[in-house]
Amino acid sequence: MSTTPVPLVVDQLIDDRRTRIIVCCGSGGVGKTTIAAAVGLRAAERGRHVVVLTVDPARRLAQSMGLTSLDNTPRPVTGIRTGGSRHPQPDGSRNEPGPAGEAGHGGHADDGGSMHAMMLDMKRTFDEIVESHADPDRSAQILANPFYQSLSSSFAGTQEYMAMEKLGQLRRADEWDLIVVDTPPSRSALDFLDAPQRLGRFLDGRLLRLLVAPAKLGGRTGLRVLNAGFGMVTGVVTKIIGGQLLRDVQTFVSAMDTMFGGFRERAEYTYRLLRAPGTAFLVIASPEHDALREASYFVERLERDGMPLAGLILNRVHRSPAARLSSARSLAAAETLQGLDDSESSALGINALRLHAERMRLAESERRLARRFAAAHPFVPVAQIPAQPDDVHDMNGLRVIGAAFASD
């Protein structure tokens, strides 16, 4: 079995106009947000009209793109370098303008891209759903309900569900030809695959339906039908969660009842969207044991769910322009130099040789880990992004990252 990773050329992915959604997932601390921003910027400067959606609570994405803040509305990113770049299309042709400046092969008349960015506000997204699918009176009743306010702000799985909801909204708007999604860190990044089912089960759960039954049956009829059994259940529930919360739940379910089906339908639509040929998942990892172990989990989960996996981006890979000088030779040269000369300039050379030896040991360790991943996943393409000397905090830094997308 080959241990040489199959190369992943990200430029080919973003230049393919059939690619409409790129989902970046991975564990925390591997530079996933930076990679997502770099993919978006690279695509925009190669002629795509891009929106980058981040659900990472960190605000590095806004800072890296020169924005003071991000919110639930796509904001334009300035400083995009456009100017008529033409790139190969899937059929081998190029995105040349048609007659009188008309775009050809899915291009745009100005042959230049654009970029927007936003950060998911899960409560605001939930509020928007309520406001758009309920009449004003019922909408106001739901938004003011204490149980709804808790559910929309902190209920487990709500963020992931709303990420799916927002992705579906962006795709249906059809204002961008590429959506880049930056998911939450760690294994919860794949929770958005399960969130619609979990939230649907909760909203359709027997307990909620039982709690709202008296309101549906009405007055004495409800009491006669459910008197003994329901009284026992609600008595226990009231002791656990309190009478006021129980009433809030009943009011919430009654008001939301007609909307539950819409939640499921939209979630199913977005789930189908994630499995469609126009979607590509990129797993982001650093060349470290724990990060690559998590990356293996992501790869296996995506393959099991039939999601279109494009490949792995191995970020922060250490290289050296003097790679032909091995660690052992570098240390030997440092020891020889130390025995010959004790001047200040010699000390600088000795430190440089030892630093190089340490760098080469690190690079070899990273190569071993990459080969181990390739052996376990021989058909997963891999792109390597060199480690940067400083944190990426501006557009030029993102462009440096993007330049590595051209080839491995």
Coordinates of C-alpha atoms in Angstrom, one line a residue:
M1 CA 0.0 0.0 0.0
S2 CA 1.4 3.4 -1.0
T3 CA 2.4 5.8 1.8
T4 CA 2.8 8.8 -0.6
P5 CA -0.2 11.1 -0.3
V6 CA -2.2 11.8 -3.5
P7 CA -1.8 15.5 -4.2
L8 CA -4.8 17.8 -3.8
V9 CA -4.7 21.0 -5.9
V10 CA -7.3 23.3 -4.3
D11 CA -7.2 25.7 -7.3
Q12 CA -8.7 23.0 -9.5
L13 CA -11.6 22.7 -7.0
I14 CA -12.3 26.4 -6.7
D15 CA -11.9 27.0 -10.5
D16 CA -14.5 24.3 -11.2
R17 CA -17.8 26.3 -11.6
R18 CA -19.7 23.2 -10.7
T19 CA -18.4 23.5 -7.1
R20 CA -21.0 25.6 -5.3
I21 CA -20.3 24.8 -1.6
I22 CA -17.0 24.1 0.2
V23 CA -17.2 22.9 3.8
C24 CA -14.1 23.2 5.9
C25 CA -14.1 21.0 9.0
G26 CA -11.4 19.8 11.5
S27 CA -10.4 19.9 15.1
G28 CA -9.6 23.1 17.0
G29 CA -6.4 24.9 16.7
V30 CA -5.3 23.8 13.2
G31 CA -5.9 27.0 11.4
K32 CA -9.3 26.0 10.0
T33 CA -10.8 29.5 10.0
T34 CA -7.7 30.9 8.3
I35 CA -7.9 28.2 5.6
A36 CA -11.6 28.9 5.0
A37 CA -10.9 32.6 4.6
A38 CA -7.9 31.9 2.3
V39 CA -10.1 29.6 0.2
G40 CA -12.7 32.3 -0.1
L41 CA -10.2 35.0 -1.0
R42 CA -8.4 32.9 -3.5
A43 CA -11.7 31.9 -5.2
A44 CA -12.8 35.6 -5.3
E45 CA -9.6 36.7 -6.8
R46 CA -9.9 34.0 -9.4
G47 CA -13.3 35.2 -10.6
R48 CA -15.8 33.6 -8.2
H49 CA -18.5 35.4 -6.3
V50 CA -18.0 34.1 -2.8
V51 CA -19.6 34.3 0.6
V52 CA -17.7 32.9 3.7
L53 CA -19.9 31.7 6.6
T54 CA -18.2 31.1 9.9
V55 CA -19.8 29.4 12.9
D56 CA -16.6 29.5 14.9
P57 CA -17.1 31.6 18.0
A58 CA -13.6 33.1 17.5
R59 CA -13.5 36.3 15.5
R60 CA -10.2 35.7 13.7
L61 CA -12.0 35.6 10.3
A62 CA -13.2 39.2 10.6
Q63 CA -9.7 40.4 11.7
S64 CA -7.9 38.6 8.9
M65 CA -10.1 40.3 6.3
G66 CA -9.9 43.8 7.7
L67 CA -13.4 43.9 9.1
T68 CA -14.1 45.3 12.6
S69 CA -16.8 42.7 13.1
L70 CA -19.0 40.1 11.5
D71 CA -22.7 39.5 12.1
N72 CA -25.6 37.5 10.6
T73 CA -25.7 39.5 7.4
P74 CA -23.1 39.0 4.6
R75 CA -20.8 42.0 4.5
P76 CA -18.7 42.9 1.5
V77 CA -14.9 42.4 1.8
T78 CA -12.9 45.2 0.2
G79 CA -9.5 44.9 -1.3
I80 CA -10.3 42.0 -3.6
R81 CA -7.8 42.0 -6.5
T82 CA -9.7 41.4 -9.7
G83 CA -8.7 42.1 -13.2
G84 CA -9.8 39.5 -15.7
S85 CA -8.1 36.3 -14.7
R86 CA -9.3 33.5 -16.9
H87 CA -9.1 29.9 -15.6
P88 CA -9.7 26.5 -17.2
Q89 CA -13.3 25.2 -17.0
P90 CA -14.2 21.5 -16.5
D91 CA -14.6 21.0 -20.3
G92 CA -11.0 22.3 -20.9
S93 CA -12.1 25.7 -22.2
R94 CA -11.4 29.0 -20.6
N95 CA -13.7 31.5 -19.0
E96 CA -13.4 34.0 -22.0
P97 CA -15.9 36.8 -22.3
G98 CA -18.5 36.4 -25.0
P99 CA -19.6 39.1 -27.5
A100 CA -20.1 42.6 -26.1
G101 CA -18.6 41.6 -22.8
E102 CA -21.1 38.8 -22.0
A103 CA -19.7 36.2 -19.7
G104 CA -19.1 32.8 -21.0
H105 CA -19.0 29.4 -19.3
G106 CA -20.6 30.7 -16.1
G107 CA -18.4 33.7 -15.8
H108 CA -19.4 37.3 -15.2
A109 CA -19.5 40.3 -17.4
D110 CA -16.7 42.1 -15.6
D111 CA -14.8 38.8 -15.3
G112 CA -14.0 39.8 -11.7
G113 CA -14.9 38.1 -8.4
S114 CA -16.3 39.4 -5.2
M115 CA -16.3 38.3 -1.5
H116 CA -18.7 38.6 1.4
A117 CA -18.3 37.3 4.9
M118 CA -20.6 36.7 7.8
M119 CA -20.7 35.0 11.3
L120 CA -23.6 32.9 12.3
D121 CA -25.9 34.3 14.9
M122 CA -27.9 31.3 15.8
K123 CA -30.6 33.2 17.8
R124 CA -31.1 35.8 15.1
T125 CA -31.3 33.0 12.5
F126 CA -34.0 31.2 14.6
D127 CA -35.8 34.5 15.0
E128 CA -35.8 35.1 11.2
I129 CA -37.3 31.7 10.6
V130 CA -40.1 32.4 13.1
E131 CA -40.7 35.9 11.6
S132 CA -40.9 34.6 8.0
H133 CA -43.1 31.6 8.7
A134 CA -45.6 32.9 11.2
D135 CA -48.1 35.7 11.2
P136 CA -47.1 38.9 13.1
D137 CA -49.2 38.0 16.2
R138 CA -48.0 34.4 16.5
S139 CA -44.4 35.5 15.7
A140 CA -44.5 38.0 18.6
Q141 CA -45.9 35.4 20.9
I142 CA -43.2 32.9 20.1
L143 CA -40.3 35.4 20.3
A144 CA -41.5 36.6 23.7
N145 CA -41.8 33.0 25.1
P146 CA -39.2 32.3 27.7
F147 CA -38.8 28.6 26.7
Y148 CA -38.2 29.7 23.1
Q149 CA -35.6 32.3 24.2
S150 CA -33.7 29.5 26.0
L151 CA -34.1 27.1 23.1
S152 CA -32.8 29.5 20.5
S153 CA -29.9 30.7 22.6
S154 CA -28.4 27.7 24.3
F155 CA -30.1 24.4 23.4
A156 CA -27.7 21.6 22.4
G157 CA -27.7 21.3 18.6
T158 CA -29.3 24.6 17.9
Q159 CA -26.1 26.2 16.6
E160 CA -25.5 23.3 14.2
Y161 CA -29.1 23.2 13.1
M162 CA -29.0 27.0 12.4
A163 CA -25.8 26.6 10.5
M164 CA -27.6 24.2 8.2
E165 CA -30.6 26.6 8.0
K166 CA -28.3 29.6 7.1
L167 CA -26.4 27.5 4.5
G168 CA -29.8 26.6 2.9
Q169 CA -30.8 30.3 2.9
L170 CA -27.6 31.4 1.2
R171 CA -27.9 28.7 -1.4
R172 CA -31.5 29.5 -2.2
A173 CA -30.7 33.2 -2.4
D174 CA -28.4 32.3 -5.4
E175 CA -26.5 35.6 -5.0
W176 CA -23.1 33.8 -4.9
D177 CA -21.7 31.1 -7.0
L178 CA -19.6 29.7 -4.1
I179 CA -20.3 29.3 -0.4
V180 CA -17.4 28.5 1.9
V181 CA -18.5 27.2 5.4
D182 CA -16.1 27.3 8.4
T183 CA -17.5 24.8 10.9
P184 CA -17.1 24.8 14.7
P185 CA -13.9 23.2 16.1
S186 CA -13.4 19.6 17.3
R187 CA -15.7 16.7 16.5
S188 CA -18.8 18.9 17.0
A189 CA -18.0 20.2 13.5
L190 CA -19.8 17.2 12.2
D191 CA -22.8 17.6 14.5
F192 CA -24.5 19.7 11.8
L193 CA -25.0 16.4 10.0
D194 CA -27.1 15.1 12.9
A195 CA -28.6 18.3 14.3
P196 CA -31.7 18.4 12.1
Q197 CA -32.7 14.9 13.2
R198 CA -31.9 15.6 16.8
L199 CA -33.9 18.9 16.9
G200 CA -36.7 17.3 14.9
R201 CA -36.9 14.4 17.4
F202 CA -37.0 16.9 20.2
L203 CA -39.7 19.0 18.7
D204 CA -41.7 15.9 17.7
G205 CA -41.0 14.1 21.0
R206 CA -43.8 12.4 22.9
L207 CA -43.1 14.4 26.0
L208 CA -43.7 17.7 24.3
R209 CA -46.8 16.4 22.6
L210 CA -48.1 15.1 25.9
L211 CA -47.4 18.4 27.6
V212 CA -49.4 20.3 25.0
A213 CA -52.3 17.8 24.8
P214 CA -54.6 19.6 27.2
A215 CA -54.3 22.8 25.2
K216 CA -55.3 21.0 22.0
L217 CA -58.1 19.0 23.6
G218 CA -59.5 21.9 25.5
G219 CA -60.9 22.4 29.0
R220 CA -63.0 19.6 30.6
T221 CA -62.8 17.3 27.7
G222 CA -59.0 17.2 27.9
L223 CA -59.2 16.6 31.6
R224 CA -61.7 13.7 31.3
V225 CA -59.6 12.1 28.6
L226 CA -56.2 12.4 30.3
N227 CA -57.1 13.0 33.9
A228 CA -55.3 10.2 35.7
G229 CA -52.3 9.5 33.5
F230 CA -51.7 13.1 32.5
G231 CA -52.1 14.4 36.0
M232 CA -49.4 11.9 37.2
V233 CA -47.0 12.9 34.4
T234 CA -47.4 16.6 34.7
G235 CA -47.2 16.4 38.5
V236 CA -43.8 14.8 38.2
V237 CA -42.6 17.2 35.5
T238 CA -43.9 20.2 37.4
K239 CA -41.8 19.2 40.4
I240 CA -38.7 18.8 38.2
I241 CA -38.9 21.8 36.0
G242 CA -41.5 24.0 37.7
G243 CA -45.0 25.0 36.8
Q244 CA -44.1 28.2 35.0
L245 CA -41.7 26.5 32.7
L246 CA -44.2 23.8 32.0
R247 CA -46.7 26.5 30.9
D248 CA -44.0 28.1 28.8
V249 CA -43.3 24.8 27.0
Q250 CA -47.1 24.3 26.4
T251 CA -47.5 27.8 25.0
F252 CA -44.3 27.4 22.8
V253 CA -45.4 24.0 21.3
S254 CA -48.9 25.3 20.6
A255 CA -47.6 28.4 18.8
M256 CA -44.9 26.5 16.9
D257 CA -47.0 23.5 16.0
T258 CA -47.7 24.5 12.4
M259 CA -44.0 25.3 11.8
F260 CA -42.5 22.0 12.8
G261 CA -42.9 20.4 9.4
G262 CA -41.1 23.3 7.7
F263 CA -38.1 22.8 10.0
R264 CA -37.8 19.2 8.9
E265 CA -38.3 20.0 5.2
R266 CA -35.6 22.7 5.1
A267 CA -33.2 20.5 7.1
E268 CA -33.7 17.7 4.6
Y269 CA -33.2 20.1 1.7
T270 CA -29.9 21.3 3.1
Y271 CA -28.8 17.7 4.0
R272 CA -29.4 16.7 0.3
L273 CA -27.4 19.8 -0.7
L274 CA -24.4 18.6 1.4
R275 CA -24.4 15.3 -0.4
A276 CA -24.9 16.8 -3.9
P277 CA -22.1 16.8 -6.5
G278 CA -21.6 20.6 -6.2
T279 CA -20.5 20.3 -2.6
A280 CA -16.9 19.5 -1.4
F281 CA -15.7 18.8 2.1
L282 CA -12.1 19.8 3.0
V283 CA -10.8 18.3 6.2
I284 CA -8.2 20.6 7.8
A285 CA -5.4 19.3 10.1
S286 CA -1.9 20.2 11.3
P287 CA 0.9 17.6 11.0
E288 CA 0.5 16.4 14.6
H289 CA -0.6 13.1 16.0
D290 CA -3.8 14.2 17.7
A291 CA -4.9 16.5 14.9
L292 CA -4.4 13.7 12.3
R293 CA -6.2 11.2 14.5
E294 CA -9.2 13.6 14.5
A295 CA -8.8 14.1 10.7
S296 CA -9.1 10.3 10.3
Y297 CA -12.3 10.4 12.3
F298 CA -13.7 13.2 10.0
V299 CA -12.7 11.3 6.8
E300 CA -14.3 8.1 8.0
R301 CA -17.5 9.8 9.1
L302 CA -17.8 11.7 5.9
E303 CA -17.2 8.6 3.8
R304 CA -19.7 6.6 5.9
D305 CA -22.4 9.3 5.3
G306 CA -21.7 9.5 1.6
M307 CA -20.5 13.1 1.8
P308 CA -18.3 14.3 -1.1
L309 CA -14.9 14.5 0.4
A310 CA -12.4 16.5 -1.7
G311 CA -9.4 15.9 0.5
L312 CA -7.2 16.9 3.4
I313 CA -5.4 20.2 3.8
L314 CA -2.3 19.7 6.0
N315 CA -1.6 23.1 7.5
R316 CA 1.5 24.5 9.1
V317 CA 3.9 22.0 7.5
H318 CA 7.6 22.8 8.4
R319 CA 10.1 22.9 5.6
S320 CA 13.6 24.2 5.1
P321 CA 15.4 25.7 2.1
A322 CA 18.5 23.7 3.2
A323 CA 16.7 20.4 3.3
R324 CA 19.7 18.6 1.8
L325 CA 21.6 19.2 5.1
S326 CA 20.4 16.5 7.4
S327 CA 19.9 16.9 11.1
A328 CA 22.8 14.6 11.9
R329 CA 25.2 16.4 9.6
S330 CA 24.1 19.8 10.9
L331 CA 24.7 18.7 14.5
A332 CA 28.1 17.3 13.6
A333 CA 29.1 20.5 11.9
A334 CA 28.0 22.5 15.0
E335 CA 30.2 20.3 17.2
T336 CA 33.2 20.7 14.9
L337 CA 32.8 24.4 14.7
Q338 CA 32.4 24.7 18.5
G339 CA 35.8 22.9 18.9
L340 CA 37.6 25.2 16.4
D341 CA 36.4 28.7 17.3
D342 CA 34.8 30.4 20.3
S343 CA 34.1 33.8 18.7
E344 CA 30.8 35.5 18.7
S345 CA 30.3 34.9 15.0
S346 CA 31.1 31.2 15.4
A347 CA 28.5 31.0 18.3
L348 CA 25.9 32.4 15.9
G349 CA 26.7 29.8 13.3
I350 CA 26.6 27.0 15.9
N351 CA 23.1 28.1 17.1
A352 CA 21.9 28.3 13.5
L353 CA 23.2 24.8 12.8
R354 CA 21.5 23.4 15.9
L355 CA 18.2 25.2 15.1
H356 CA 18.4 23.7 11.6
A357 CA 18.9 20.3 13.1
E358 CA 15.8 20.7 15.3
R359 CA 13.8 21.9 12.3
M360 CA 14.8 18.9 10.2
R361 CA 13.9 16.5 13.0
L362 CA 10.4 18.2 13.2
A363 CA 10.0 18.0 9.5
E364 CA 10.9 14.3 9.4
S365 CA 8.4 13.6 12.2
E366 CA 5.7 15.4 10.3
R367 CA 6.5 13.4 7.1
R368 CA 6.2 10.2 9.1
L369 CA 2.8 11.2 10.4
A370 CA 1.7 12.2 6.9
R371 CA 2.8 8.9 5.5
R372 CA 0.9 7.1 8.2
F373 CA -2.3 9.0 7.3
A374 CA -1.7 8.2 3.6
A375 CA -1.3 4.5 4.4
A376 CA -4.6 4.5 6.3
H377 CA -6.4 6.6 3.7
P378 CA -4.6 6.0 0.4
F379 CA -7.3 7.5 -1.8
V380 CA -7.7 10.8 0.1
P381 CA -5.9 13.7 -1.7
V382 CA -3.6 15.9 0.5
A383 CA -2.5 19.5 0.1
Q384 CA 0.3 20.8 2.3
I385 CA 0.5 24.4 3.4
P386 CA 3.9 25.6 4.7
A387 CA 4.1 27.0 8.2
Q388 CA 4.2 30.8 8.3
P389 CA 6.7 32.8 10.3
D390 CA 3.9 34.9 11.9
D391 CA 0.2 34.6 12.5
V392 CA -2.0 35.4 9.5
H393 CA -3.8 38.6 10.3
D394 CA -4.4 40.4 7.0
M395 CA -5.3 39.9 3.3
N396 CA -1.7 39.5 2.2
G397 CA -1.2 36.8 4.7
L398 CA -4.3 35.0 3.3
R399 CA -2.9 35.4 -0.2
V400 CA 0.4 33.7 0.9
I401 CA -1.7 30.8 2.2
G402 CA -3.8 30.7 -1.0
A403 CA -0.6 30.6 -3.2
A404 CA 0.0 27.1 -1.9
F405 CA -3.3 26.0 -3.3
A406 CA -1.9 26.1 -6.8
S407 CA 0.1 22.9 -6.3
D408 CA 1.5 20.7 -3.6

